[in-house]
Coordinates of C-alpha atoms in Angstrom, one line a residue:
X294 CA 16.2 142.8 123.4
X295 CA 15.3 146.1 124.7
X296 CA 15.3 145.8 128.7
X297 CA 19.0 144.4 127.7
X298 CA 20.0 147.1 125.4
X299 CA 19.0 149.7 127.8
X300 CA 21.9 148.6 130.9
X301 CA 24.3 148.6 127.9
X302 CA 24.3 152.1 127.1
X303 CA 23.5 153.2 130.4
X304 CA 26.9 152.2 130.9
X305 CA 28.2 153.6 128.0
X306 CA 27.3 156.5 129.0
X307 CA 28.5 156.6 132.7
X308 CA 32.3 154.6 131.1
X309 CA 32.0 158.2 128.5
X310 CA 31.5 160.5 131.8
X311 CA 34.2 159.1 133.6
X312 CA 36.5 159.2 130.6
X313 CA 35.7 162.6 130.1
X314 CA 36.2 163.9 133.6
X315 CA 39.4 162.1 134.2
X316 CA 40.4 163.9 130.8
X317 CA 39.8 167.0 131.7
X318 CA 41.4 166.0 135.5
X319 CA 44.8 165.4 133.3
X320 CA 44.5 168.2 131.1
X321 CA 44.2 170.6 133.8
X322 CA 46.7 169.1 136.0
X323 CA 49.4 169.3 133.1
X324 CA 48.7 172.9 132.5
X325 CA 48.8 174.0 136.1
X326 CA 52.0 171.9 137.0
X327 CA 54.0 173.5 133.7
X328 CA 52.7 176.7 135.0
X329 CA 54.2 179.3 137.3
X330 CA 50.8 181.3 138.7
X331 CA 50.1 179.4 141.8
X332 CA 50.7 182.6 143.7
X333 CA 50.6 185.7 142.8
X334 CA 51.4 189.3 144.8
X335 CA 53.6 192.3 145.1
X336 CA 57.0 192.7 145.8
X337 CA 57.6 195.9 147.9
X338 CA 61.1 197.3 146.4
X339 CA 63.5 200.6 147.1
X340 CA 63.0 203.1 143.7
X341 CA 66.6 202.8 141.8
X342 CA 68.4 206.6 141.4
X343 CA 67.4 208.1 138.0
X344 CA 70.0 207.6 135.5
X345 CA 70.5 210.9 133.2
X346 CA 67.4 212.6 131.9
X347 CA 65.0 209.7 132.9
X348 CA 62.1 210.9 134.7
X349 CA 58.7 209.4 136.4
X350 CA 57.8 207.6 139.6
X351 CA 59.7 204.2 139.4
X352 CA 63.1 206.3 140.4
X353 CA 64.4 208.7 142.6
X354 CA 66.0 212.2 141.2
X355 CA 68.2 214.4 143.9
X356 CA 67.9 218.2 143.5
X357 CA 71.1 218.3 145.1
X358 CA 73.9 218.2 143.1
X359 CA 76.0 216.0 146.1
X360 CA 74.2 212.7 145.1
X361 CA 76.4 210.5 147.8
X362 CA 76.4 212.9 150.3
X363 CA 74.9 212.0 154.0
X364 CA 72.2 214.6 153.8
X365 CA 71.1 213.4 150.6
X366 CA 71.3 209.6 152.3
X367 CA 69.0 211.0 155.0
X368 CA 66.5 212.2 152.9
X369 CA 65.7 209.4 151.0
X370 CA 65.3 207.3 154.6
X371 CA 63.0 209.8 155.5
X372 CA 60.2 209.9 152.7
X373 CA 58.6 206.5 153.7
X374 CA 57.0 204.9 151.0
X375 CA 57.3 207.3 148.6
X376 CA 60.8 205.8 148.1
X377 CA 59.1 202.4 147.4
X378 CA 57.3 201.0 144.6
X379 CA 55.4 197.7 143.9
X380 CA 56.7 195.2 141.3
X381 CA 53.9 192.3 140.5
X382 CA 55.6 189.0 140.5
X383 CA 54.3 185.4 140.1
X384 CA 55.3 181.6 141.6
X385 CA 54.4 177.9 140.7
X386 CA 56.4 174.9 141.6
X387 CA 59.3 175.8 139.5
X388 CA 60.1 179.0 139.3
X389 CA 59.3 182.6 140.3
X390 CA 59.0 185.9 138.0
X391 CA 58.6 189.3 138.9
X392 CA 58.3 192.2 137.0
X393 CA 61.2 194.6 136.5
X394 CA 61.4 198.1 137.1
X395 CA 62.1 201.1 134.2
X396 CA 63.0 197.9 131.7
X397 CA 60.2 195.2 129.6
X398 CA 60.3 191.7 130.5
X399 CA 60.1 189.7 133.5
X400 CA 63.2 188.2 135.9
X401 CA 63.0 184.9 136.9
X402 CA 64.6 182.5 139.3
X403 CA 64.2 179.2 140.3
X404 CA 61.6 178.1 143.2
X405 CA 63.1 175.6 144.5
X406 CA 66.3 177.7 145.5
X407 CA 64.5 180.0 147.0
X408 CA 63.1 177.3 149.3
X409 CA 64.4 176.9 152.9
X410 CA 67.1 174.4 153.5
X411 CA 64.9 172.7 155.6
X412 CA 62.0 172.9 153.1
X413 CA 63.2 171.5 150.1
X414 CA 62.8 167.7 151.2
X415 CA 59.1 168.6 151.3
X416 CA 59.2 170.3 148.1
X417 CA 60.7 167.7 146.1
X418 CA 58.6 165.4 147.6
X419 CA 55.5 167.6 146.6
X420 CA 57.1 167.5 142.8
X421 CA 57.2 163.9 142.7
X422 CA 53.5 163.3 144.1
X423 CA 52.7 165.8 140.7
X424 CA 54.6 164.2 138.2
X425 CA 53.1 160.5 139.8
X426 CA 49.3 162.2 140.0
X427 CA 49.6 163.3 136.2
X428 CA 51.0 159.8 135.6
X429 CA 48.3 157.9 136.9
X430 CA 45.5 160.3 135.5
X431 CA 47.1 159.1 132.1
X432 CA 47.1 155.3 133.2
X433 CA 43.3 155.6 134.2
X434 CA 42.4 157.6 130.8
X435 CA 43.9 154.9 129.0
X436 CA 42.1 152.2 130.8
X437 CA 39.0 154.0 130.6
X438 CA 39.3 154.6 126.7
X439 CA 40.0 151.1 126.5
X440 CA 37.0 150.2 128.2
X441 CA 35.5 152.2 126.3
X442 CA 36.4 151.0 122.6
X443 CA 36.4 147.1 124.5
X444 CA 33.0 145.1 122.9
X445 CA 34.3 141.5 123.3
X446 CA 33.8 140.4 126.7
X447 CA 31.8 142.6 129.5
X448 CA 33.6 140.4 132.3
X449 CA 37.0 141.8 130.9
X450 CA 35.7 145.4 130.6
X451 CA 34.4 145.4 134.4
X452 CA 38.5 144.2 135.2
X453 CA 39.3 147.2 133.1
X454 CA 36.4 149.3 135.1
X455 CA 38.5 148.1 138.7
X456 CA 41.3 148.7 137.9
X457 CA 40.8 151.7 136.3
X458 CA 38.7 152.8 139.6
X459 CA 42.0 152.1 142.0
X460 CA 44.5 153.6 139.6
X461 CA 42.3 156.7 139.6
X462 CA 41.2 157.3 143.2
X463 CA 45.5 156.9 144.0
X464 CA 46.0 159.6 141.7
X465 CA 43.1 161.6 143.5
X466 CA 44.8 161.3 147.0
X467 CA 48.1 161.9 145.9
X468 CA 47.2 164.9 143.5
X469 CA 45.7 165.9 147.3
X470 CA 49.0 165.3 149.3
X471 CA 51.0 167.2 146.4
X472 CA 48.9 170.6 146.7
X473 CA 48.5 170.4 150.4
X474 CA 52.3 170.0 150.5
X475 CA 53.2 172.7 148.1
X476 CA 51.1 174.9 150.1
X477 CA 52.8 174.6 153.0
X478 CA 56.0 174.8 151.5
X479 CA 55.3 178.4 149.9
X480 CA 53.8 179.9 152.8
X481 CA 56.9 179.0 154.8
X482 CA 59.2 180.2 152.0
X483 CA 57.6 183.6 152.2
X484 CA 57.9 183.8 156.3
X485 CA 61.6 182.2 155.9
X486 CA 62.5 183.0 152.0
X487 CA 65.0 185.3 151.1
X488 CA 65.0 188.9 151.7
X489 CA 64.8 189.9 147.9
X490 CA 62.0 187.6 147.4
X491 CA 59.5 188.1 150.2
X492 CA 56.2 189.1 148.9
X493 CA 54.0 192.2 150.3
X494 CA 51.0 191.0 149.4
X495 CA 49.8 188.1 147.8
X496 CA 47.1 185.4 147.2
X497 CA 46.4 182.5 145.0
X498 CA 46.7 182.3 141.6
X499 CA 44.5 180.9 138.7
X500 CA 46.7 177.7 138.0
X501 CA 46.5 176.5 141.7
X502 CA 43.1 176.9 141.5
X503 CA 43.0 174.8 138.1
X504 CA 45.4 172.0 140.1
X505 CA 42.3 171.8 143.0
X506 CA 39.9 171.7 139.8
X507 CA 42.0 169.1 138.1
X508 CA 41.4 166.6 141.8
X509 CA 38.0 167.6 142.0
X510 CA 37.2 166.1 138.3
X511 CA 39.8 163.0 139.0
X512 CA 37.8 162.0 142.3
X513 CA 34.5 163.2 140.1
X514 CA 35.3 160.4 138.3
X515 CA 36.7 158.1 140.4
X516 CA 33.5 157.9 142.0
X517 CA 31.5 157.6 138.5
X518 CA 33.8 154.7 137.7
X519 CA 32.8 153.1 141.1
X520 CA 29.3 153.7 140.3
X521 CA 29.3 152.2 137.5
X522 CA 31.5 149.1 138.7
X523 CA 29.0 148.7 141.4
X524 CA 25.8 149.0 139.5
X525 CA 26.8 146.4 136.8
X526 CA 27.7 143.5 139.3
X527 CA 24.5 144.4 141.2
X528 CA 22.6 143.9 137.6
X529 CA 24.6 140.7 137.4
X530 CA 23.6 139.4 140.5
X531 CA 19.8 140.2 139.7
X532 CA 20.2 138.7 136.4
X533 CA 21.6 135.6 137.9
X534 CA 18.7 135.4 140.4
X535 CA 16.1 135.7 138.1
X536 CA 18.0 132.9 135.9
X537 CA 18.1 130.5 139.0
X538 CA 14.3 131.3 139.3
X539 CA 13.5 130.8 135.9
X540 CA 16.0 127.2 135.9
X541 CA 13.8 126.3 139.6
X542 CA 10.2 126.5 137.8
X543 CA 11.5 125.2 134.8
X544 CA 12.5 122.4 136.9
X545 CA 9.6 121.7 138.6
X546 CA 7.0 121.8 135.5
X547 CA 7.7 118.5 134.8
X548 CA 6.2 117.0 138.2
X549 CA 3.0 118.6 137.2

């Protein structure tokens, strides 16, 4: 009974890796595609005029007491970046935040209206790979928990182990597509977005590093579902040849 035993939970444990991986694969993949830090930067804005007593950096005071007048005009073109101030802002598939200036909070808009025209095909199409990538993790972690919790038939559970291993590497390649796409899609919004939007500087953010996380531990365990798939029918296939050889000499001890 032991050499038996020992397969069996050998592929317990590789079905409770898988499981786990694809888990976390969904987990992460829900929190970065609710999320709106897939890029982060700075917006490079024009100060506002101080209103009334308020003082500081984040506005511009005249000393003169002709605030509309064309002198005045010129001298605020004339200071260069001193008339300019940084506002953080942050975008995900969604929508897009930046921070506001002299006031608390955040203004948001909605990312797919800043989009080019001739973008937003690609965009909505990146949206839909997403929702169909977190679908399909949630398909395979139910077929994997199943597999799992299944004792009655090991035939049945290596079905459940396929198709469990399909469902999951199609969510890998399309959770792929759907970043790739997205991607593209925000580096030509900021070349072609709107003027107000356009970023001075900016660079990835933590969630669309958690989205290329959330594929690498879907195709992590796509492949440990494969593995596992593989190295049980090769164990059948031993098993059965050793059963044939035992049947053949069992066979032939008679003649003897």
């Amino acid at each position: 009974k032991m050499p038996s035993s020992i397969p069996e939970a050998d592929r317990r444990h590789r079905a409770s890796a898988a499981f786990s991986l694809s888990f976390l694969s969904l987990i992460f993949s829900i929190t970065a595609f609710s999320s709106s830090y897939w890029c982060e930067g700075t917006r490079k804005v024009a100060k506002p005029f101080c209103k009334g007593d308020s003082k500081g950096d984040l506005c511009i005071r005249f000393n003169s007491g002709d605030g509309n007048g064309s002198q005045a005009v010129q001298y605020i073109w004339e200071t260069g970046d001193d008339k300019f101030v940084e506002k953080k802002f942050h975008a995900g598939i969604w929508y897009s935040c930046e921070e506001m200036i002299n006031e608390e909070g955040e203004k948001c808009r909605s990312f797919i209206s800043l989009t080019p025209t001739s973008d937003r095909g690609v965009l909505w199409l990146s949206i839909v790979a997403e929702l169909l990538y977190v679908v399909l993790l949630l398909i395979g972690n139910i077929l994997m928990s199943v597999e799992i919790c299944y004792y009655s038939s090991v035939i049945d559970g290596l079905k459940i182990n396929a198709f469990s291993a399909v469902v999951t590497v199609l969510a890998g390649l399309l959770g792929m597509v759907a970043h790739m796409m997205y991607t593209t899609v925000f580096q030509m919004t900021v070349n072609l977005g709107p003027e107000d939007w356009r970023p001075h500087t900016w660079d990835y953010g933590w969630s669309y590093g958690l989205a290329w996380t959330s594929f690498a531990c879907c195709m992590a365990a796509a492949v440990t579902t494969i593995n596992k798939y593989t190295k049980t029918i090769l164990e059948f296939k031993h098993k059965r040849k050793k059963l044939e050889r035992s049947f053949r000499i069992q066979y032939k001890f008679p003649e003897y």
